[in-house]
Structure formats: structure tokens, C-alpha cells
Coordinates of C-alpha atoms and ligand atoms in Angstrom, one line a residue:
M1 CA 287.1 125.1 113.8
S2 CA 287.6 124.4 117.4
Q3 CA 289.8 126.2 119.8
Q4 CA 293.4 125.5 119.2
P5 CA 296.1 125.4 121.9
A6 CA 298.5 128.3 121.9
I7 CA 302.0 127.2 120.9
T8 CA 305.1 129.1 122.0
F9 CA 308.9 128.4 121.9
S10 CA 311.3 128.8 124.7
T11 CA 315.0 128.2 125.7
A12 CA 314.2 128.4 129.4
A13 CA 314.8 125.5 131.8
A14 CA 312.0 123.3 132.9
P15 CA 309.6 124.9 135.3
R16 CA 309.2 123.5 138.8
K17 CA 305.4 123.5 138.7
G18 CA 302.6 122.3 136.5
A19 CA 302.8 119.7 133.7
V20 CA 306.2 118.9 132.1
V21 CA 306.8 116.5 129.2
I22 CA 310.1 114.8 128.8
F23 CA 311.3 112.2 126.3
C24 CA 312.7 108.7 126.7
D25 CA 314.5 106.8 124.0
G26 CA 314.1 103.1 123.3
D27 CA 316.9 102.2 125.7
N28 CA 315.0 103.7 128.6
N29 CA 317.3 106.8 128.6
L30 CA 315.4 109.8 129.9
G31 CA 317.9 112.4 128.8
P32 CA 318.9 115.4 130.8
W33 CA 315.5 116.1 132.4
G34 CA 314.8 112.8 134.1
A35 CA 317.2 113.5 136.9
A36 CA 317.0 117.3 136.7
L37 CA 313.3 117.3 137.7
G38 CA 314.4 115.4 140.9
S39 CA 312.2 112.5 140.1
G40 CA 314.3 110.1 138.2
A41 CA 313.7 107.3 140.6
V42 CA 309.9 107.8 140.6
I43 CA 309.8 107.8 136.8
A44 CA 311.9 104.7 136.7
K45 CA 309.5 103.0 139.0
A46 CA 306.5 104.1 137.1
M47 CA 308.0 103.0 133.8
K48 CA 308.6 99.6 135.2
A49 CA 305.2 99.4 136.7
G50 CA 303.6 100.4 133.4
D51 CA 305.8 98.2 131.3
F52 CA 306.9 101.4 129.5
K53 CA 310.0 100.9 127.3
G54 CA 310.2 104.2 125.4
E55 CA 308.5 102.8 122.3
F56 CA 307.8 105.5 119.7
G57 CA 304.8 107.5 120.5
K58 CA 303.9 105.8 123.7
T59 CA 303.1 108.1 126.7
L60 CA 303.3 107.5 130.4
T61 CA 301.8 110.0 132.9
V62 CA 303.2 110.2 136.3
M63 CA 300.8 112.2 138.5
V64 CA 302.1 114.4 141.4
P65 CA 305.5 112.8 141.3
E66 CA 307.2 112.5 144.7
G67 CA 310.1 114.8 145.3
T68 CA 308.8 117.6 143.1
E69 CA 306.1 120.3 143.1
L70 CA 305.0 119.2 139.6
D71 CA 301.5 118.3 138.9
R72 CA 302.6 115.6 136.5
I73 CA 305.4 114.4 134.4
I74 CA 304.5 113.0 131.0
V75 CA 307.1 110.7 129.5
V76 CA 306.9 110.3 125.7
G77 CA 308.8 107.5 124.0
L78 CA 311.0 108.1 121.0
G79 CA 312.0 104.6 120.1
K80 CA 315.3 104.5 118.2
V81 CA 316.4 108.1 118.1
D82 CA 318.7 107.5 115.0
D83 CA 315.7 106.4 113.0
L84 CA 313.6 109.5 113.7
T85 CA 312.5 111.3 110.5
E86 CA 310.7 114.6 110.0
H87 CA 307.5 112.7 109.9
H88 CA 308.1 111.1 113.3
W89 CA 308.4 114.5 114.8
L90 CA 305.1 115.5 113.2
R91 CA 303.4 112.4 114.5
L92 CA 304.9 113.1 118.0
G93 CA 303.2 116.5 117.9
G94 CA 300.0 114.7 117.2
K95 CA 300.5 112.4 120.2
L96 CA 301.3 115.3 122.4
A97 CA 298.1 117.1 121.4
S98 CA 296.1 114.1 122.7
A99 CA 298.2 113.7 125.8
L100 CA 298.1 117.4 126.8
K101 CA 294.4 118.1 125.9
G102 CA 292.6 120.0 128.6
I103 CA 295.9 120.8 130.6
D104 CA 296.1 124.6 131.0
R105 CA 299.8 124.8 130.5
S106 CA 302.4 122.2 129.5
D107 CA 306.0 122.6 129.1
V108 CA 307.6 120.2 126.6
M109 CA 311.3 119.6 127.0
L110 CA 312.6 118.8 123.6
E111 CA 316.1 117.7 124.5
L112 CA 317.9 114.5 124.3
D113 CA 321.2 113.3 125.7
G114 CA 324.0 114.9 123.6
Q115 CA 321.6 115.6 120.7
T116 CA 319.9 118.9 119.7
V117 CA 316.5 118.6 118.3
S118 CA 316.6 120.7 115.1
A119 CA 314.5 123.8 114.6
A120 CA 312.8 122.0 111.7
S121 CA 311.9 119.1 113.9
V122 CA 310.6 121.4 116.6
A123 CA 308.4 123.1 114.0
E124 CA 307.1 119.7 112.9
V125 CA 306.1 119.0 116.4
A126 CA 304.2 122.2 116.6
L127 CA 302.5 121.4 113.2
G128 CA 301.5 117.9 114.6
I129 CA 300.0 119.5 117.6
K130 CA 297.9 122.0 115.6
L131 CA 296.7 119.4 113.0
A132 CA 295.8 116.9 115.7
S133 CA 293.9 119.5 117.7
Y134 CA 291.5 120.2 114.8
K135 CA 287.8 119.4 115.4
F136 CA 284.8 120.4 113.3
D137 CA 282.4 121.5 116.0
R138 CA 280.9 124.6 114.6
Y139 CA 277.4 123.3 114.6
H140 CA 277.2 122.0 118.2
T141 CA 275.0 124.2 120.3
K142 CA 275.0 121.9 123.4
G143 CA 277.7 120.3 125.6
D144 CA 281.0 121.8 126.5
K145 CA 280.3 125.4 125.8
K146 CA 281.8 126.8 128.9
K147 CA 284.4 129.3 127.6
K148 CA 287.5 127.4 128.9
K149 CA 290.6 129.3 128.4
Q150 CA 293.0 128.2 125.7
D151 CA 295.4 125.5 126.5
K152 CA 299.1 126.7 126.4
I153 CA 301.9 124.5 125.1
V154 CA 305.5 125.7 125.5
L155 CA 308.1 123.9 123.4
H156 CA 311.5 124.1 125.0
A157 CA 314.4 123.6 122.8
K158 CA 318.0 124.9 122.3
T159 CA 316.8 125.8 118.8
A160 CA 313.8 127.7 119.9
A161 CA 314.6 131.0 118.2
N162 CA 315.0 129.3 114.7
A163 CA 312.1 127.0 115.4
K164 CA 310.0 130.1 116.0
R165 CA 311.1 131.6 112.7
K166 CA 310.4 128.3 110.9
W167 CA 307.0 128.0 112.6
A168 CA 306.0 131.4 111.3
E169 CA 305.9 129.7 107.9
T170 CA 304.7 126.3 108.9
D171 CA 301.9 127.8 110.8
G172 CA 300.6 129.2 107.5
V173 CA 300.7 125.7 106.0
A174 CA 298.8 124.4 109.0
D175 CA 296.1 127.0 108.5
G176 CA 295.8 125.9 104.9
V177 CA 295.3 122.3 105.9
L178 CA 292.6 123.3 108.4
L179 CA 290.9 125.5 105.9
A180 CA 290.7 122.6 103.5
R181 CA 289.3 120.4 106.3
D182 CA 286.7 123.0 107.3
L183 CA 285.5 123.3 103.6
V184 CA 285.2 119.5 103.3
D185 CA 283.4 119.2 106.6
E186 CA 280.9 122.1 106.0
P187 CA 277.4 120.8 105.2
P188 CA 276.2 121.2 101.6
N189 CA 273.3 123.5 102.4
V190 CA 275.8 126.0 103.7
L191 CA 278.8 125.5 101.3
T192 CA 277.1 126.0 98.0
P193 CA 279.1 127.1 94.9
V194 CA 278.4 130.7 95.7
E195 CA 279.4 130.4 99.3
F196 CA 282.6 128.4 98.3
A197 CA 283.5 131.2 95.9
K198 CA 283.1 133.7 98.8
R199 CA 285.5 131.7 101.0
A200 CA 288.0 131.6 98.2
S201 CA 287.6 135.4 97.8
A202 CA 288.7 135.7 101.4
L203 CA 292.2 134.8 100.2
K204 CA 292.4 138.4 99.0
K205 CA 293.3 139.3 102.6
L206 CA 296.5 137.4 102.2
G207 CA 297.4 139.2 99.1
C208 CA 296.0 136.8 96.5
I209 CA 294.2 138.1 93.4
V210 CA 290.8 136.4 93.2
E211 CA 288.5 136.4 90.2
I212 CA 285.1 134.8 90.3
L213 CA 283.3 133.7 87.1
D214 CA 279.5 133.5 87.4
E215 CA 277.3 131.6 85.0
P216 CA 277.0 134.3 82.3
A217 CA 280.8 134.6 82.3
M218 CA 281.3 130.9 81.9
K219 CA 278.6 130.8 79.2
K220 CA 280.6 133.5 77.3
L221 CA 283.7 131.3 77.6
K222 CA 281.6 128.3 76.3
M223 CA 282.2 126.1 79.3
G224 CA 279.4 123.8 78.2
A225 CA 280.7 120.7 80.0
L226 CA 280.8 122.4 83.4
L227 CA 277.6 124.2 82.9
G228 CA 275.8 121.1 81.9
V229 CA 276.4 119.5 85.3
S230 CA 274.9 122.5 87.0
L231 CA 271.7 122.5 85.0
G232 CA 269.8 120.5 87.6
S233 CA 270.7 122.7 90.5
R234 CA 269.0 125.8 91.9
N235 CA 272.4 126.9 93.2
P236 CA 274.3 128.6 90.3
A237 CA 277.8 127.4 89.5
R238 CA 281.0 129.5 90.0
M239 CA 284.5 129.3 89.0
A240 CA 287.2 130.8 91.3
I241 CA 290.6 131.8 89.9
I242 CA 293.1 132.5 92.6
Q243 CA 296.5 133.9 91.9
W244 CA 299.5 134.3 94.2
K245 CA 302.4 136.2 92.6
G246 CA 305.3 135.6 94.9
G247 CA 307.8 134.9 92.1
K248 CA 309.6 136.9 89.5
A249 CA 307.2 139.0 87.4
K250 CA 308.0 137.2 84.1
D251 CA 308.0 133.7 85.6
R252 CA 305.2 131.5 84.2
P253 CA 303.0 130.2 86.9
V254 CA 302.5 126.7 88.1
A255 CA 298.8 125.7 88.3
F256 CA 296.5 123.7 90.6
V257 CA 293.0 122.8 89.5
G258 CA 290.3 121.5 91.8
K259 CA 287.0 119.6 91.4
G260 CA 284.4 121.4 93.5
V261 CA 281.2 119.5 93.4
T262 CA 279.6 120.9 96.5
F263 CA 277.1 118.0 96.5
D264 CA 277.0 115.1 94.2
T265 CA 273.7 113.2 94.1
G266 CA 274.7 111.6 90.8
G267 CA 272.1 113.7 89.0
I268 CA 269.6 111.8 86.9
S269 CA 271.9 108.8 87.2
L270 CA 271.1 109.1 90.9
K271 CA 273.3 107.5 93.5
P272 CA 271.9 105.0 96.0
G273 CA 270.9 106.6 99.3
A274 CA 273.2 104.8 101.7
G275 CA 276.2 107.0 102.4
M276 CA 275.1 109.7 100.1
G277 CA 275.8 112.3 102.8
D278 CA 279.5 111.8 102.2
M279 CA 279.1 113.4 98.9
K280 CA 279.2 116.8 100.7
G281 CA 283.0 116.1 100.5
D282 CA 283.0 115.9 96.7
M283 CA 284.7 119.4 96.6
G284 CA 287.8 117.9 98.3
G285 CA 289.9 118.8 95.4
A286 CA 288.8 122.4 95.3
A287 CA 289.3 122.6 99.1
A288 CA 292.8 121.3 98.8
V289 CA 293.6 123.9 96.1
T290 CA 292.1 126.7 98.3
G291 CA 294.0 125.5 101.3
L292 CA 297.2 125.3 99.3
M293 CA 296.8 128.9 98.1
H294 CA 296.2 129.9 101.6
A295 CA 299.3 128.1 102.7
L296 CA 301.5 129.6 99.9
A297 CA 300.2 133.2 100.4
A298 CA 300.5 132.9 104.2
R299 CA 304.1 131.9 104.0
K300 CA 304.8 134.2 101.2
A301 CA 306.1 131.6 98.8
K302 CA 308.5 132.9 96.2
A303 CA 306.6 131.5 93.3
N304 CA 303.8 132.4 90.9
V305 CA 300.9 130.1 91.5
V306 CA 297.4 129.9 90.1
G307 CA 294.5 127.9 91.6
V308 CA 291.4 127.3 89.5
I309 CA 288.4 125.6 91.1
G310 CA 285.2 124.6 89.3
L311 CA 282.2 124.9 91.7
V312 CA 278.9 123.2 90.9
E313 CA 276.2 121.1 92.5
N314 CA 275.1 117.9 90.8
M315 CA 271.3 117.6 91.3
P316 CA 268.4 115.7 89.6
D317 CA 265.7 118.0 88.4
G318 CA 263.4 118.7 85.5
N319 CA 266.0 120.8 84.0
A320 CA 268.9 118.5 84.8
Q321 CA 271.0 117.0 82.0
R322 CA 270.1 113.5 80.8
P323 CA 272.1 110.4 80.1
G324 CA 272.6 110.6 76.3
D325 CA 273.0 114.5 76.2
I326 CA 275.8 115.7 74.1
V327 CA 277.6 118.8 75.4
T328 CA 280.3 121.0 73.8
S329 CA 283.2 121.8 76.1
M330 CA 285.2 125.0 76.0
S331 CA 287.8 123.1 74.1
G332 CA 285.4 122.6 71.3
Q333 CA 285.4 118.8 71.9
T334 CA 282.0 117.3 72.3
I335 CA 281.1 114.8 75.0
E336 CA 278.3 112.3 75.2
V337 CA 277.1 112.3 78.8
L338 CA 276.2 108.7 79.3
N339 CA 276.2 108.9 83.1
T340 CA 275.4 112.1 84.8
D341 CA 277.2 110.8 87.9
A342 CA 280.5 111.0 86.1
E343 CA 280.3 114.8 86.5
G344 CA 283.7 115.6 88.0
R345 CA 285.5 115.1 84.8
L346 CA 283.1 117.4 83.0
V347 CA 283.8 120.2 85.5
L348 CA 287.5 119.6 85.3
A349 CA 287.5 119.5 81.5
D350 CA 286.6 123.1 81.3
A351 CA 288.5 124.2 84.4
L352 CA 291.8 122.6 83.0
Y353 CA 291.3 123.9 79.5
H354 CA 290.6 127.4 80.7
C355 CA 293.5 127.4 83.1
N356 CA 295.9 126.2 80.4
K357 CA 294.7 128.7 77.8
K358 CA 294.7 131.7 80.1
F359 CA 297.9 131.1 82.1
K360 CA 300.1 128.8 79.9
P361 CA 301.4 127.3 83.2
K362 CA 304.6 125.4 83.6
F363 CA 302.5 122.5 84.7
M364 CA 299.0 121.8 85.9
V365 CA 298.2 119.4 88.8
N366 CA 294.5 118.7 89.4
L367 CA 292.9 117.2 92.5
A368 CA 289.6 115.5 92.5
T369 CA 287.5 113.1 94.4
L370 CA 286.9 111.6 91.0
T371 CA 286.2 107.9 91.2
G372 CA 285.0 105.3 93.6
A373 CA 287.2 102.9 91.7
I374 CA 290.4 104.5 93.1
L375 CA 289.2 103.3 96.5
V376 CA 288.9 99.8 95.2
A377 CA 292.4 100.0 93.8
L378 CA 294.3 101.9 96.5
G379 CA 292.0 102.2 99.6
S380 CA 292.9 105.2 101.7
E381 CA 296.7 104.7 101.8
H382 CA 297.6 106.4 98.5
A383 CA 296.0 108.8 96.2
G384 CA 296.0 107.8 92.5
L385 CA 298.6 109.7 90.4
F386 CA 298.0 110.0 86.6
S387 CA 300.3 111.9 84.5
N388 CA 301.7 112.7 81.1
D389 CA 305.1 113.7 82.5
D390 CA 307.6 111.6 84.2
K391 CA 309.5 114.4 85.9
L392 CA 306.4 115.9 87.5
S393 CA 305.4 112.5 88.5
E394 CA 308.6 111.9 90.3
Q395 CA 308.6 115.2 92.0
L396 CA 305.1 114.6 93.2
T397 CA 305.9 111.1 94.4
K398 CA 308.9 112.3 96.3
A399 CA 306.9 115.1 98.0
G400 CA 304.3 112.5 98.9
L401 CA 306.8 110.4 100.7
D402 CA 308.3 113.3 102.5
T403 CA 304.9 114.6 103.7
Q404 CA 303.4 111.1 104.0
E405 CA 300.5 112.2 101.7
K406 CA 301.4 109.3 99.5
L407 CA 300.8 108.9 95.8
W408 CA 300.7 105.7 93.6
R409 CA 301.2 106.2 89.9
M410 CA 298.6 104.5 87.6
P411 CA 298.9 104.0 83.9
L412 CA 297.6 106.2 81.0
T413 CA 297.9 104.6 77.5
P414 CA 296.3 104.9 74.1
E415 CA 294.6 101.5 74.7
Y416 CA 292.8 102.9 77.7
D417 CA 292.1 106.1 75.9
K418 CA 290.1 104.2 73.2
L419 CA 287.7 103.1 75.9
I420 CA 286.1 106.5 76.0
D421 CA 285.5 106.8 72.2
T422 CA 281.9 106.8 71.1
K423 CA 280.2 106.8 67.8
N424 CA 278.0 109.8 68.7
A425 CA 280.5 112.4 69.7
D426 CA 284.2 113.1 70.3
M427 CA 284.1 111.1 73.5
K428 CA 281.8 109.8 76.2
N429 CA 282.1 110.5 79.9
I430 CA 282.4 106.8 81.1
G431 CA 284.6 104.0 80.0
G432 CA 283.5 100.4 80.4
R433 CA 283.0 98.3 83.5
Y434 CA 286.8 98.1 84.3
A435 CA 289.6 100.5 84.9
G436 CA 287.2 103.2 85.9
S437 CA 289.9 105.4 87.5
I438 CA 292.1 105.2 84.4
T439 CA 289.4 106.0 81.9
A440 CA 288.6 109.1 84.0
G441 CA 292.3 110.1 83.8
Q442 CA 292.3 109.5 80.0
F443 CA 289.3 111.8 79.8
L444 CA 291.0 114.6 81.6
Q445 CA 294.2 114.1 79.5
R446 CA 292.2 115.1 76.5
F447 CA 291.8 118.7 77.8
V448 CA 295.4 119.5 78.8
G449 CA 297.2 119.7 75.5
K450 CA 300.9 119.2 75.7
T451 CA 301.3 120.9 79.1
P452 CA 302.9 118.8 81.8
W453 CA 300.0 117.6 83.9
A454 CA 299.1 115.3 86.8
H455 CA 295.8 114.3 88.0
L456 CA 295.5 113.2 91.7
D457 CA 292.4 111.1 92.4
I458 CA 291.8 111.8 96.1
A459 CA 288.4 110.1 96.5
G460 CA 290.0 107.7 99.0
T461 CA 292.2 110.2 100.9
A462 CA 290.3 113.4 101.2
M463 CA 287.5 112.2 103.5
S464 CA 286.3 109.4 105.7
S465 CA 290.0 108.8 106.1
P466 CA 291.3 106.5 108.9
K467 CA 292.2 108.3 112.0
T468 CA 296.0 109.1 112.3
D469 CA 298.2 110.8 114.8
I470 CA 297.6 114.1 113.0
N471 CA 294.0 113.7 111.9
K472 CA 291.2 112.8 114.2
G473 CA 288.3 114.0 112.0
W474 CA 286.5 113.1 108.8
A475 CA 288.2 115.5 106.4
S476 CA 292.0 115.1 106.1
G477 CA 293.0 118.2 104.1
F478 CA 295.0 115.8 101.9
G479 CA 297.1 117.6 99.2
V480 CA 297.8 120.8 100.9
R481 CA 301.1 119.7 102.6
L482 CA 302.0 117.6 99.6
L483 CA 301.7 120.4 97.1
D484 CA 303.2 123.0 99.3
R485 CA 306.2 120.8 99.5
L486 CA 306.2 120.3 95.7
V487 CA 306.4 124.1 95.3
A488 CA 308.9 124.7 98.1
D489 CA 311.3 122.0 96.7
H490 CA 311.2 122.8 93.0
Y491 CA 309.4 126.0 92.1
E492 CA 310.5 128.7 94.4
N493 CA 313.3 131.2 93.5
Ligands
BES501 N1 282.2 111.8 93.4 C1 282.2 110.6 92.8 C2 283.3 109.7 93.2 C3 283.5 109.3 94.7 C4 283.0 108.1 95.1 C5 284.1 110.1 95.5 C6 283.2 107.7 96.4 C7 284.3 109.8 96.9 C8 283.8 108.6 97.3 C9 282.1 110.7 91.3 O1 281.5 111.8 90.9 C10 281.4 109.6 90.8 O2 280.2 109.5 91.1 N2 282.1 108.7 90.0 C11 281.4 107.5 89.5 C12 281.9 107.4 88.1 C13 281.1 106.4 87.3 C14 279.7 106.8 87.1 C15 281.8 106.2 86.0 C16 281.8 106.3 90.3 O3 283.0 106.3 90.8 O4 281.0 105.4 90.5
MN502 MN1 279.4 111.6 90.6
ZN503 ZN1 281.5 113.4 92.1

């Protein structure tokens, strides 16, 4: 992870020197600071010259403004102030990160005419700055390696004290998102199942209980579906079970389960070469679960939560499983593996079953970069939501809208379920030519019993995502903010 700006909060007045950020609404109203900085006329002139009308997220930099000792004034547009949501403030933070990059110290005056910017909004700005500043540059050895000192960004607001308190929590969520991004970005020779398990174990530092199952332990539990995927790999499989006990002792936990295929070649059903490097991100579900557990532990969520991640590498090899193999899952159900590239569901089958049996959770939500077909259906705008429970679906959908990690519900029905029946075993691991994301969902559903469950297919949203105000990189960390919100809204006491 690259160097992050240092973010602090203040109630002090605007400084007389350096870089100052002020805001402008869609009616060209500069608020209290335009005039106070002694440069109202200069700014007005610059706005006119730059055809700047205070549109949301637009910025205008006025260098060495006349009549002040400031280096620069950066005017940021807010658009229609009454329409600003929490997400707008998050995005504004992202815009600020870009505008202030490389400036040693910036003072951001979060104040509007007659309106106080709430502590929650100020914390969202800080979150946006932090998320947008992320860059995966660990493996660059050349270029800008001069140890430049950290940029400082001071957020000035009347609500600074409360914002600082709120940020103490939100900062933990931000760290969770960045952890998830780091894991997805890491190259597959570095982030093997064993290494991933190590990184999950680091959550012990935050007070999580972490158990790692190695291959003999999983054999003992009869996880034949997961272990079958791993047969072709020199890198042994792992399962990480992460617990955060922030709730009442007797409270049943909520559970999150992640697909952690550290590299997916397709196995013997080998993928075509073009773009195969992207399959280093096939552990995006496991990364989101790990990032989420980090977030919950860091902000000391008052909830009991388990995270289970199945970690394997899907490789072709003399010892790899073949199309046609029949494996027995931990549930006892047999699976005819007709395509070794439909491996994620095999990993999740055992992870979901084990999680359900061991913890009897209130619900299970699994995340997986499961199907290319979900990209065909939804692109990168929504993740697919598949569920056996309307209430859980509604809670998830709402959390998705609030965090703008959006979900779109897809169907599960007995008719689709039939598509994975086979004459040779209890089921096969592929459906027909059509409805590929749904048949994958139907497959998973056969391993969750009656427990309320949702499957999020994040193949389109976890990686190679379009650039946004708060994500400039390849990995998005999708799911961390979404599920943190789900827990915060409904499952904390
Ligand atoms: N990891 C892939 C799905 C994927 C595709 C993720 C593109 C991200 C981007 C998954 O294991 C897979 O290969 N799925 C197959 C299933 C098929 C063989 C039934 C697919 O989508 O083609
Ligand atoms: Mn695959
Ligand atoms: Zn895969």
C-alpha cells in the first residue's frame, strides 16, 4: 500500500498561509470563507474565467491569489446542497484526494452558509480521501522513491470533535477495504493459500480468534469438494476461520464465507490465455471477508461474527482432477465435476457446509468471483444477489444502496435447480449453456440447509472495476463497506 495522507480534524479558523480548500454551491455561493480569506473578488473572477459554476465535484485552483499570503485556494463545487447525501461527501473526499495530492499541507474548510456539515459527513470525506489515495505500488523499485514526507490534510469543521470520534471507527473500515484491495492486487506467486492464511492470522492482533485448517484437517472433515480442486496444485490448500466476538456471549453469530481461489487457471478445463492474469483476483470473496473482519474488529463492532474462507489454487497437473471425476463433499452429497473451471462452487460447498454445521449462524452471506456470466448480466454496476431469504435480501439491498456497493437480486427456483441434476451423481458442477450465474447459485443453495443465506457474485465488481472517485486501482475492495453496514444496521447490540 502506498503512503497515505495524514488526516486530522480541527475547529480552528482558516490559516493565512499555504493551501486552503473552500466550497461553493451550485448558486455560486462561496460560503463564509470566500470573503474571509480576503480574496472574494479574485475567486469570483477566476470562476468566471474558468466557467466554474459550483457543479458537484468540480474543482478550481486559484494560485497565489492576490490580496492574501496563501499559496493557493482550491474551490470545490457542491452542486445543490439540499441534495447532498452521505455518498456525495464520500465522493467529495475522493475528489479532494486527487486535487490535494502532493501538497504538503492543505486546510479544508468544511463550512457552508448557515449550515453545519455533520460529523458523519466529515468522516465520510476523510474516508473518501483515504480510499482514493490507495495505490498498489509495493513492487515498484524505480521511479519516485525519494522519501517525500507525508501529505497533511486538515479537515476544519464545527463538528470536528465528533467527526474525530466517528473517524476512529470509520478509519478501521477504511483499513479493511484497503486490506481487501491489497490481497486482490497481490500477485499469485506471493499470495498462495498458505500466505493468505498467514495474512488472515494477522487479525489476531485486533482480537480475532483465527483457526487455520491444513489439508490433513480438511481431509478429516471429509471436505472432498474443496480438496479435489486443490489436487493439481503444488501449493497446499487452507481454510481460515476467523471469529470476532464483540456481541453477547450467547448470541448466535452471523457468518461470512469467501471464495479464495488464489489463482484460477481453470484446471484441466484450462482457460484461454488472454487475460488469464486477472485470475489472481479470484480470491476477491475471501479478501472481502478478511477485510470485513478487520473492519469489524478494528471498530470493535458489538456483534458476534465469523468469517470462513476456502483457500486453494486451481492448476492443471498430472494429479489434477479430471472432467468426469465424482467427488464427495463434506455434506455427503456427491458431485460430478464436469468442468474443472467451475471450481469456486466446489470450494464454497464445503466452506458453507462446515460454517453452518459448526456455528449454526443466524445467517450466512458468501462472496465469490463465481461466474463470468454475472458480468454478462450486470456488468460492473451491481453484484448479483442470490438468496433463500427475503428479509436478508432486503437488508443487503438497502445496505448496498447506502454504501453504493450495489446489489441486484437474481432468481433461484426449482426449475433452475433441476439444471444441475445428473444421472451419475447427486449433482453436476455446471448447468447448461444459459443462466450460468443462477445455476451456480442453485448449486451453493444445496449446501446451506434451511439457514438464511445469500450469495453475492462479485466477479464483475471486485476487480478490473471502472475507476471511480474513491477507487483509482484495479481491486475495489467491494463488499467490505457493504457488509460492515449490514452488521452495523441490523446485528449490533
Ligand atoms: N473465477 C471464474 C469466474 C470469473 C470470470 C471471475 C471472470 C472473474 C472474471 C470461475 O471460476 C469460472 O471459471 N467460472 C466459469 C464457470 C463455467 C465453467 C460454468 C465461467 O464463468 O466461465
Ligand atoms: Mn474457474
Ligand atoms: Zn474461479
